[in-house]
Coordinates of C-alpha atoms in Angstrom, one line a residue:
Chain A
M1 CA 22.0 -9.4 -16.6
K2 CA 18.2 -9.3 -17.0
I3 CA 16.6 -6.1 -15.8
L4 CA 12.8 -5.6 -15.3
I5 CA 11.5 -2.0 -15.3
T6 CA 8.0 -0.6 -14.5
N7 CA 6.6 2.7 -13.3
D8 CA 3.3 4.3 -12.2
D9 CA 3.2 7.3 -14.6
G10 CA 2.6 5.0 -17.5
I11 CA 4.7 3.8 -20.4
H12 CA 4.7 7.1 -22.2
A13 CA 6.1 9.1 -19.3
P14 CA 9.7 10.4 -19.9
G15 CA 11.0 9.1 -16.6
V16 CA 10.6 5.4 -17.5
H17 CA 12.4 6.0 -20.8
K18 CA 15.3 7.7 -19.1
L19 CA 15.5 4.8 -16.6
A20 CA 15.4 2.1 -19.4
E21 CA 18.1 3.9 -21.3
M22 CA 20.4 4.0 -18.3
A23 CA 19.7 0.4 -17.2
S24 CA 20.3 -0.9 -20.8
R25 CA 24.0 -0.3 -20.2
Y26 CA 23.9 -2.9 -17.5
G27 CA 22.0 -5.7 -19.2
D28 CA 19.0 -6.6 -21.2
V29 CA 15.9 -4.6 -20.2
V30 CA 12.3 -5.6 -20.3
V31 CA 9.9 -2.8 -19.5
V32 CA 6.4 -3.8 -18.4
A33 CA 4.6 -0.6 -17.6
P34 CA 1.0 0.5 -17.2
D35 CA -0.8 1.8 -20.4
G36 CA -1.6 5.1 -18.6
P37 CA -1.1 6.9 -15.3
R38 CA -1.4 4.8 -12.2
S39 CA -0.2 7.3 -9.6
A40 CA -1.1 6.8 -5.9
Q41 CA -2.0 3.1 -6.6
S42 CA 0.1 1.9 -3.7
M43 CA 0.4 -1.9 -3.9
A44 CA -3.1 -2.3 -5.4
L45 CA -3.7 -5.4 -7.5
T46 CA -6.3 -6.0 -10.1
I47 CA -8.5 -9.0 -9.0
T48 CA -12.0 -8.4 -10.3
I49 CA -11.2 -8.1 -14.0
P50 CA -8.5 -9.8 -16.1
I51 CA -5.4 -7.8 -17.2
S52 CA -3.6 -7.9 -20.5
A53 CA -0.1 -7.1 -21.8
K54 CA 1.4 -6.8 -25.3
I55 CA 4.8 -5.9 -26.8
I56 CA 4.6 -2.5 -28.4
K57 CA 8.3 -1.9 -29.2
R58 CA 11.7 -3.7 -29.3
E59 CA 14.7 -1.5 -29.8
R60 CA 18.3 -2.5 -29.2
N61 CA 18.3 -4.5 -25.9
I62 CA 15.0 -3.1 -24.6
T63 CA 11.6 -4.8 -25.0
W64 CA 8.5 -2.7 -24.1
Y65 CA 5.3 -4.3 -22.9
Q66 CA 2.3 -2.2 -22.2
C67 CA 0.0 -3.6 -19.5
S68 CA -3.5 -2.8 -18.4
G69 CA -2.8 -3.3 -14.7
T70 CA -1.3 -1.5 -11.8
P71 CA 2.5 -1.2 -11.2
A72 CA 2.4 -4.1 -8.7
D73 CA 0.4 -6.1 -11.3
C74 CA 3.1 -5.4 -13.9
V75 CA 5.8 -6.9 -11.7
K76 CA 3.7 -9.9 -10.8
L77 CA 2.7 -10.5 -14.5
A78 CA 6.3 -10.1 -15.7
C79 CA 7.8 -12.4 -13.1
S80 CA 5.0 -15.0 -13.4
Q81 CA 4.2 -15.0 -17.1
L82 CA 6.1 -12.7 -19.4
L83 CA 9.8 -13.4 -18.6
D84 CA 11.4 -16.7 -19.2
S85 CA 13.3 -16.6 -15.9
A86 CA 13.4 -14.3 -12.8
P87 CA 15.0 -10.9 -13.4
D88 CA 18.2 -10.1 -11.6
I89 CA 17.0 -6.6 -10.6
I90 CA 13.7 -4.7 -10.7
L91 CA 13.6 -0.9 -11.2
S92 CA 10.5 1.3 -10.9
G93 CA 10.3 4.9 -12.1
I94 CA 11.7 7.4 -12.6
N95 CA 8.6 8.7 -10.9
H96 CA 7.5 12.3 -11.7
G97 CA 6.8 13.4 -8.2
S98 CA 8.1 12.9 -4.7
N99 CA 7.8 9.6 -2.8
T100 CA 9.5 10.8 0.4
S101 CA 7.9 10.6 3.9
V102 CA 4.5 9.0 4.1
N103 CA 4.0 9.3 0.4
V104 CA 5.9 6.0 0.2
L105 CA 2.7 4.3 1.3
Y106 CA 0.6 5.7 -1.4
S107 CA 3.1 5.3 -4.2
G108 CA 2.5 3.0 -7.1
T109 CA 6.2 3.3 -7.9
I110 CA 7.1 2.0 -4.5
G111 CA 4.3 -0.6 -4.6
A112 CA 6.1 -2.1 -7.6
A113 CA 9.4 -2.1 -5.8
L114 CA 7.9 -3.8 -2.7
E115 CA 6.3 -6.4 -5.1
G116 CA 9.8 -6.9 -6.5
A117 CA 11.2 -7.5 -3.0
M118 CA 8.4 -10.0 -2.4
H119 CA 9.7 -11.9 -5.4
D120 CA 13.1 -11.9 -3.6
V121 CA 14.7 -9.7 -6.4
P122 CA 16.7 -6.6 -5.5
S123 CA 14.3 -3.7 -6.3
I124 CA 14.6 0.0 -6.4
G125 CA 12.0 2.8 -6.8
F126 CA 13.4 6.1 -8.3
S127 CA 11.6 9.4 -8.0
I128 CA 12.3 13.0 -8.8
C129 CA 10.5 15.5 -6.6
D130 CA 8.6 17.4 -9.4
H131 CA 5.4 16.3 -11.2
S132 CA 6.3 18.0 -14.5
L133 CA 6.8 15.7 -17.4
E134 CA 9.4 18.2 -18.7
V135 CA 11.6 18.0 -15.6
S136 CA 15.4 17.5 -16.3
F137 CA 17.0 14.3 -15.0
E138 CA 20.5 15.7 -15.8
Y139 CA 21.6 16.2 -12.2
C140 CA 20.2 13.1 -10.5
L141 CA 20.9 10.5 -13.2
P142 CA 24.6 9.9 -12.3
L143 CA 23.6 9.3 -8.6
F144 CA 20.7 7.0 -9.6
E145 CA 23.2 5.1 -11.7
Q146 CA 25.5 4.8 -8.7
V147 CA 22.7 3.3 -6.7
L148 CA 21.9 0.8 -9.5
A149 CA 25.6 -0.2 -10.0
N150 CA 26.1 -0.7 -6.2
T151 CA 22.9 -2.6 -5.8
I152 CA 24.0 -4.9 -8.6
K153 CA 27.4 -5.3 -6.9
Y154 CA 26.2 -5.7 -3.2
G155 CA 22.6 -6.9 -3.5
L156 CA 20.0 -6.1 -0.9
P157 CA 18.9 -8.0 2.2
H158 CA 15.8 -10.2 1.8
D159 CA 12.4 -8.5 2.0
I160 CA 13.9 -5.0 1.6
C161 CA 13.9 -2.6 -1.3
L162 CA 15.2 1.0 -1.8
N163 CA 13.2 4.2 -2.1
V164 CA 15.4 6.8 -3.9
N165 CA 14.3 10.4 -4.3
A166 CA 16.1 13.3 -6.0
P167 CA 15.6 17.0 -5.8
V168 CA 15.1 19.1 -8.9
G169 CA 18.3 20.8 -10.1
P170 CA 21.8 20.4 -8.9
V171 CA 22.4 17.9 -6.1
R172 CA 24.7 18.2 -3.0
G173 CA 25.3 14.5 -2.8
M174 CA 23.6 11.3 -1.6
R175 CA 22.3 10.5 1.8
L176 CA 21.2 7.2 3.5
C177 CA 18.0 8.3 5.4
R178 CA 15.1 7.0 7.4
Q179 CA 11.5 7.9 6.3
S180 CA 10.3 11.3 7.7
A181 CA 7.1 11.7 9.6
G182 CA 4.5 13.7 7.7
R183 CA 0.9 14.5 7.2
W184 CA -1.5 15.5 4.5
A185 CA -4.3 18.0 5.2
N186 CA -7.0 19.9 3.2
D187 CA -7.4 16.7 1.2
F188 CA -10.3 17.7 -1.1
T189 CA -11.9 20.5 -3.0
R190 CA -15.7 20.2 -3.2
D191 CA -17.6 21.1 -6.4
N192 CA -21.1 20.7 -7.8
A193 CA -21.6 18.0 -10.4
P194 CA -24.0 18.7 -13.2
R195 CA -26.4 15.8 -12.6
T196 CA -25.5 14.2 -9.3
T197 CA -24.5 14.8 -5.7
D198 CA -21.5 16.9 -4.7
F199 CA -18.2 15.6 -5.8
Y200 CA -14.7 15.9 -4.4
W201 CA -11.3 16.2 -6.1
M202 CA -8.4 15.0 -4.1
V203 CA -5.8 17.8 -3.7
G204 CA -4.1 18.2 -0.3
D205 CA -1.2 20.0 1.4
F206 CA 1.8 18.1 2.7
F207 CA 3.2 19.0 6.1
N208 CA 6.7 17.7 7.2
T209 CA 6.2 16.9 10.9
E210 CA 9.6 15.4 11.2
P211 CA 12.1 17.4 13.4
D212 CA 15.1 15.4 12.3
E213 CA 16.8 17.1 9.3
T214 CA 18.7 14.0 8.3
A215 CA 15.4 12.1 7.5
D216 CA 14.4 11.9 3.9
Q217 CA 12.0 14.9 3.4
A218 CA 14.3 17.5 4.9
S219 CA 17.3 16.0 3.2
V220 CA 15.8 16.1 -0.3
E221 CA 14.8 19.7 0.4
L222 CA 18.4 20.4 1.3
G223 CA 19.5 19.1 -2.1
Y224 CA 20.4 15.5 -1.4
V225 CA 19.5 12.4 -3.3
T226 CA 18.0 10.3 -0.5
V227 CA 18.1 6.5 -0.2
V228 CA 15.7 4.9 2.3
P229 CA 15.7 1.1 2.7
I230 CA 12.1 0.0 3.3
Q231 CA 10.8 -3.3 4.4
I232 CA 7.8 -5.6 3.8
D233 CA 7.5 -6.3 7.6
M234 CA 5.2 -3.6 8.8
T235 CA 5.1 -4.9 12.4
A236 CA 5.4 -2.1 15.0
Y237 CA 7.8 -3.8 17.4
S238 CA 8.0 -0.7 19.5
A239 CA 4.3 -0.9 20.2
M240 CA 4.3 -4.5 21.5
E241 CA 4.5 -3.5 25.2
H242 CA 1.6 -1.1 24.9
C243 CA -0.5 -3.6 22.9
K244 CA -0.2 -6.3 25.6
K245 CA -2.9 -4.3 27.4
I246 CA -5.2 -4.6 24.4
V247 CA -5.1 -8.4 24.1
E248 CA -5.1 -9.3 27.8
Chain B
M1 CA -17.9 8.8 21.2
K2 CA -17.8 9.2 17.4
I3 CA -16.8 6.1 15.5
L4 CA -16.0 6.0 11.7
I5 CA -16.2 2.7 9.9
T6 CA -15.2 1.7 6.4
N7 CA -14.3 -1.6 4.6
D8 CA -13.0 -2.9 1.3
D9 CA -15.7 -5.4 0.4
G10 CA -18.2 -2.6 -0.1
I11 CA -21.2 -1.3 1.8
H12 CA -23.3 -4.3 1.1
A13 CA -20.9 -6.9 2.6
P14 CA -22.2 -8.6 5.8
G15 CA -18.9 -7.9 7.6
V16 CA -19.3 -4.1 7.7
H17 CA -22.9 -4.5 9.0
K18 CA -21.7 -6.7 11.9
L19 CA -19.0 -4.2 12.7
A20 CA -21.3 -1.2 12.7
E21 CA -23.8 -3.1 14.9
M22 CA -21.1 -3.9 17.4
A23 CA -19.6 -0.5 17.4
S24 CA -22.9 1.3 17.8
R25 CA -23.0 0.1 21.4
Y26 CA -19.9 2.3 22.1
G27 CA -20.9 5.5 20.4
D28 CA -22.4 7.2 17.3
V29 CA -21.3 5.4 14.1
V30 CA -20.8 6.9 10.7
V31 CA -20.1 4.3 8.0
V32 CA -18.4 5.7 4.9
A33 CA -17.9 2.6 2.7
P34 CA -17.1 1.9 -1.0
D35 CA -20.2 1.4 -3.2
G36 CA -18.8 -2.0 -4.3
P37 CA -15.8 -4.4 -3.8
R38 CA -12.4 -2.7 -3.4
S39 CA -10.4 -5.7 -2.3
A40 CA -6.6 -5.6 -2.8
Q41 CA -6.7 -1.8 -3.2
S42 CA -3.9 -1.3 -0.6
M43 CA -3.7 2.4 0.2
A44 CA -4.6 3.4 -3.3
L45 CA -6.1 6.9 -3.7
T46 CA -8.4 8.2 -6.4
I47 CA -6.6 11.2 -8.0
T48 CA -7.5 11.3 -11.7
I49 CA -11.3 11.5 -11.3
P50 CA -13.5 13.1 -8.6
I51 CA -15.2 10.9 -6.0
S52 CA -18.7 11.3 -4.5
A53 CA -20.5 10.2 -1.4
K54 CA -24.1 10.2 -0.4
I55 CA -26.1 9.1 2.6
I56 CA -28.1 6.0 1.8
K57 CA -29.5 5.2 5.2
R58 CA -29.9 6.4 8.8
E59 CA -31.0 4.0 11.5
R60 CA -30.7 4.4 15.2
N61 CA -27.3 5.9 15.8
I62 CA -25.7 4.7 12.6
T63 CA -25.4 6.8 9.4
W64 CA -24.5 5.1 6.2
Y65 CA -22.6 6.9 3.4
Q66 CA -21.9 5.1 0.1
C67 CA -18.7 6.4 -1.6
S68 CA -17.3 5.9 -5.1
G69 CA -13.7 5.8 -3.9
T70 CA -11.2 3.4 -2.3
P71 CA -11.1 2.5 1.4
A72 CA -8.3 5.1 2.0
D73 CA -10.4 7.7 0.0
C74 CA -13.3 6.9 2.3
V75 CA -11.3 7.7 5.5
K76 CA -9.8 10.8 3.9
L77 CA -13.2 12.1 2.7
A78 CA -14.9 11.4 6.0
C79 CA -12.2 13.1 8.1
S80 CA -11.8 16.0 5.7
Q81 CA -15.4 16.7 4.5
L82 CA -18.2 14.5 5.8
L83 CA -17.7 14.6 9.6
D84 CA -18.2 17.7 11.6
S85 CA -15.2 16.8 13.8
A86 CA -12.5 14.2 13.9
P87 CA -13.6 10.7 14.9
D88 CA -12.5 9.2 18.2
I89 CA -11.7 5.8 16.6
I90 CA -11.7 4.4 13.0
L91 CA -12.6 0.8 12.3
S92 CA -12.2 -1.1 9.0
G93 CA -13.8 -4.4 8.1
I94 CA -14.9 -6.9 9.0
N95 CA -13.0 -8.0 5.9
H96 CA -14.1 -11.3 4.3
G97 CA -10.7 -12.8 3.8
S98 CA -7.3 -13.0 5.5
N99 CA -5.0 -10.0 6.0
T100 CA -2.3 -11.9 7.8
S101 CA 1.4 -12.0 6.7
V102 CA 2.3 -10.0 3.5
N103 CA -1.4 -9.7 2.6
V104 CA -1.4 -6.7 5.0
L105 CA 0.4 -4.7 2.2
Y106 CA -2.2 -5.4 -0.4
S107 CA -5.2 -5.0 1.8
G108 CA -7.7 -2.2 1.3
T109 CA -9.0 -2.9 4.8
I110 CA -5.6 -2.2 6.3
G111 CA -5.0 0.7 3.8
A112 CA -8.0 2.4 5.5
A113 CA -6.6 1.7 9.0
L114 CA -3.2 3.1 8.0
E115 CA -5.0 6.2 6.6
G116 CA -6.7 6.5 10.0
A117 CA -3.4 6.3 11.8
M118 CA -2.1 9.1 9.5
H119 CA -5.0 11.2 10.8
D120 CA -3.7 10.5 14.3
V121 CA -6.9 8.6 15.2
P122 CA -6.6 5.1 16.8
S123 CA -7.5 2.7 14.0
I124 CA -8.2 -1.0 13.7
G125 CA -8.6 -3.3 10.7
F126 CA -10.6 -6.5 11.4
S127 CA -10.6 -9.5 9.1
I128 CA -12.0 -13.1 9.2
C129 CA -9.9 -15.6 7.2
D130 CA -12.6 -16.7 4.8
H131 CA -13.8 -15.1 1.6
S132 CA -17.4 -16.3 1.9
L133 CA -20.1 -13.7 2.5
E134 CA -22.0 -16.3 4.5
V135 CA -19.2 -16.8 7.1
S136 CA -20.3 -16.8 10.7
F137 CA -18.8 -14.1 12.9
E138 CA -20.2 -15.7 16.1
Y139 CA -16.9 -16.9 17.5
C140 CA -14.7 -13.9 16.7
L141 CA -17.0 -11.1 17.6
P142 CA -16.5 -11.2 21.4
L143 CA -12.7 -10.9 20.9
F144 CA -13.1 -8.2 18.3
E145 CA -15.2 -6.3 20.8
Q146 CA -12.5 -6.7 23.4
V147 CA -9.9 -5.2 21.1
L148 CA -12.3 -2.3 20.4
A149 CA -13.1 -1.7 24.1
N150 CA -9.4 -1.9 25.1
T151 CA -8.3 0.4 22.2
I152 CA -10.9 2.9 23.4
K153 CA -9.6 2.6 26.9
Y154 CA -5.8 2.6 26.3
G155 CA -5.5 4.3 22.9
L156 CA -2.7 3.5 20.5
P157 CA 0.8 5.0 20.0
H158 CA 1.1 7.6 17.2
D159 CA 1.5 6.4 13.6
I160 CA 0.5 2.8 14.6
C161 CA -2.7 0.9 13.9
L162 CA -3.9 -2.7 14.5
N163 CA -4.3 -5.6 12.1
V164 CA -6.7 -8.1 13.7
N165 CA -7.4 -11.5 12.0
A166 CA -9.7 -14.3 13.1
P167 CA -9.9 -17.9 12.2
V168 CA -13.2 -19.4 11.0
G169 CA -15.1 -21.3 13.8
P170 CA -14.2 -21.6 17.5
V171 CA -11.2 -19.6 18.7
R172 CA -8.5 -20.7 21.2
G173 CA -7.9 -17.1 22.4
M174 CA -6.1 -14.0 21.3
R175 CA -2.4 -13.5 20.5
L176 CA -0.3 -10.4 20.1
C177 CA 1.9 -11.3 17.1
R178 CA 4.4 -10.0 14.6
Q179 CA 3.7 -10.2 10.8
S180 CA 4.7 -13.5 9.3
A181 CA 7.0 -13.8 6.3
G182 CA 5.1 -15.2 3.3
R183 CA 5.1 -15.4 -0.5
W184 CA 2.5 -15.7 -3.3
A185 CA 3.3 -17.8 -6.3
N186 CA 1.4 -19.0 -9.4
D187 CA -0.1 -15.6 -9.6
F188 CA -2.1 -15.8 -12.8
T189 CA -4.1 -18.0 -15.1
R190 CA -3.8 -17.3 -18.8
D191 CA -6.7 -17.4 -21.1
N192 CA -7.6 -16.3 -24.7
A193 CA -9.8 -13.3 -25.0
P194 CA -12.3 -13.3 -27.9
R195 CA -11.1 -10.2 -29.7
T196 CA -7.7 -9.2 -28.2
T197 CA -4.4 -10.4 -27.0
D198 CA -4.0 -13.0 -24.2
F199 CA -5.4 -12.0 -20.8
Y200 CA -4.6 -13.0 -17.3
W201 CA -6.7 -13.5 -14.2
M202 CA -5.0 -13.0 -10.9
V203 CA -5.2 -16.1 -8.8
G204 CA -2.2 -17.3 -6.7
D205 CA -1.1 -19.7 -4.0
F206 CA 0.1 -18.4 -0.7
F207 CA 3.1 -19.9 1.0
N208 CA 3.9 -19.3 4.7
T209 CA 7.7 -19.0 4.7
E210 CA 7.8 -18.0 8.4
P211 CA 9.4 -20.6 10.7
D212 CA 8.1 -18.8 13.9
E213 CA 4.8 -20.3 14.9
T214 CA 3.9 -17.4 17.2
A215 CA 3.8 -15.0 14.1
D216 CA 0.4 -14.2 12.8
Q217 CA -0.1 -16.7 9.9
A218 CA 0.6 -19.8 12.0
S219 CA -1.2 -18.4 15.0
V220 CA -4.5 -17.8 13.1
E221 CA -4.1 -21.4 11.6
L222 CA -3.8 -22.7 15.2
G223 CA -7.1 -21.0 16.1
Y224 CA -6.1 -17.7 17.6
V225 CA -7.4 -14.2 16.9
T226 CA -4.2 -12.4 16.1
V227 CA -3.4 -8.7 16.8
V228 CA -0.4 -7.2 14.9
P229 CA 0.5 -3.6 15.6
I230 CA 1.7 -2.1 12.3
Q231 CA 3.4 1.2 11.6
I232 CA 3.5 3.9 9.0
D233 CA 7.3 4.1 9.2
M234 CA 8.5 1.5 6.6
T235 CA 12.2 2.2 7.1
A236 CA 14.3 -0.9 7.3
Y237 CA 16.6 0.1 10.1
S238 CA 18.2 -3.3 10.1
A239 CA 19.4 -2.7 6.5
M240 CA 21.2 0.7 7.2
E241 CA 24.6 -0.9 7.7
H242 CA 24.4 -2.8 4.4
C243 CA 23.1 0.2 2.5
K244 CA 26.0 2.4 3.5
K245 CA 28.0 0.6 0.8
I246 CA 25.3 1.6 -1.8
V247 CA 25.4 5.3 -1.1
E248 CA 29.2 5.7 -0.7

C-alpha cells in the first residue's frame, strides 16, 4: 500500500505528523507538504513561477518532502514526478481548523483531496474544528482511522472525495452528512498602513444558515465526526430549468 | 443598477476592459481587479498578509480599483468595504483561457463568481477559450451580452452562478450544458535550477474524458458559447449510499 499525504498548514504543523503516524500502520507513506502555511488556498495552482521539492527526512516507512507550492501543487507534483507509481490513497490534513459548510470551497486541505480525486485515487481531507496547533487529536483519531480503513476496503466512486471534520474533545459518533449552507460576513478589518493606502486584514464571522441539523455544520457542533462526500462536478442540475430562459 | 466586475488576468488584461465597456450600458460599473495575473487561483483568499485597494481611474460611469488580492478577495473586499451597498450583479472576466470541464475548479475567474453567489448576488464568470491577450471578442460579445441581460431580467437561484465559455471565432449559438469530465496529465516539466534543487514548471495536457457531446467541453469545441450553472453545494448526493459503508 502506497499512501500520499499533504496538508495546507505546512509540513511543520502537528496535524500532518499525526496523520502520517496513523497512516504508516497501513502502508508506506510519502508526505509532500507545503514548506509553510497555505490555508485558504482552495485548489490554487502555481503557474507563474516554478516550484521545488526536496526530501527533508526519512524515518521508518515515512518519507518527508517539503514543497514550495500549494496543497494541490503538492498532489500534482507527487503523482506526476516524485512517486514511482500512483498512490493507492491520498490523505490531506489533519487540518487545524474547520472545513465544514462553505469553507470546503476555500480549503487548501480539500483542494488537495479534490486534486487526488482528479487523479482517480481515493482521497480524504481530515480537519479538526480548532485553529490551535496545540489541539488534542485523541478523541477524533480512532474515527479518522475507521474512515481510512473503510476507504481502503471499499474505495470511493470516481470523481468523489471525502471531507471529514471532527469537533474538539469527546465525540458522539460519526455521521454521513451533506454540506451545510453558510455565509461569511464582516470580512475585513481596516487599518492605516505606514507608507501606503489603507489596508485590510481578512477576518470574518461565519453564520450557519442551514436549518437542517443533520447537515455537517450543526452535526459537528453537536459532537459528531462528519463525513461529506464531495464531487468534482459542480453543475447545478437543479438550476437547468431556470437557466433555459437565460440562453434562449 | 450597480455592477461589480473583477477578473483573474489582472486589471490590465483586455478582457476585463471589454466586459466593463459592455456592462456600462446596463448600469454604473465598479471594477475591483487584481493588480496582476492571478490565474489558477481558484477561490484562494489572502489571510496571512493584509491586502490593499486603490482607485486608479474614473471614466464615464466606470470606476477602476486595483487590488493586491486574489479574485475572490476582490469580491469580498468590494462587497464588504469598497461599495456603499451590495451590487446588483457581479461579473468576472472576460478570462483569457478556457474554464470548461474541470478547469472550473482551478479558475480564479470562477472563484470570484462563486464568491459573488455566496454574497447572494447573481454572478457570472465569462471566458474565451484562448490565452492570447490579442484574441478578438467580436463574435462572443453579443452572446455574453444576452446572458448578462437575461440574468438581470430573470435572476439566478440562490447559491448558483454561471460559468460561460466561448470558442474563438464565429459561434454557432449558445448551449446550456453540464460540466464535462476531464483530466490533466503530464503536469510538469523538470529543469535544473542554478543554485538549488530541481525545479518544476507546471504545464500539462488536458484530456476530455466526457463521452457526452452536449457537455461543455465538446460543445465549445463544436463552436457553441456554453452556459453551465454551477453551485456552492459540493455534496456528492449520488455517493451517499456507497459512503454508508464507510461511516458504519
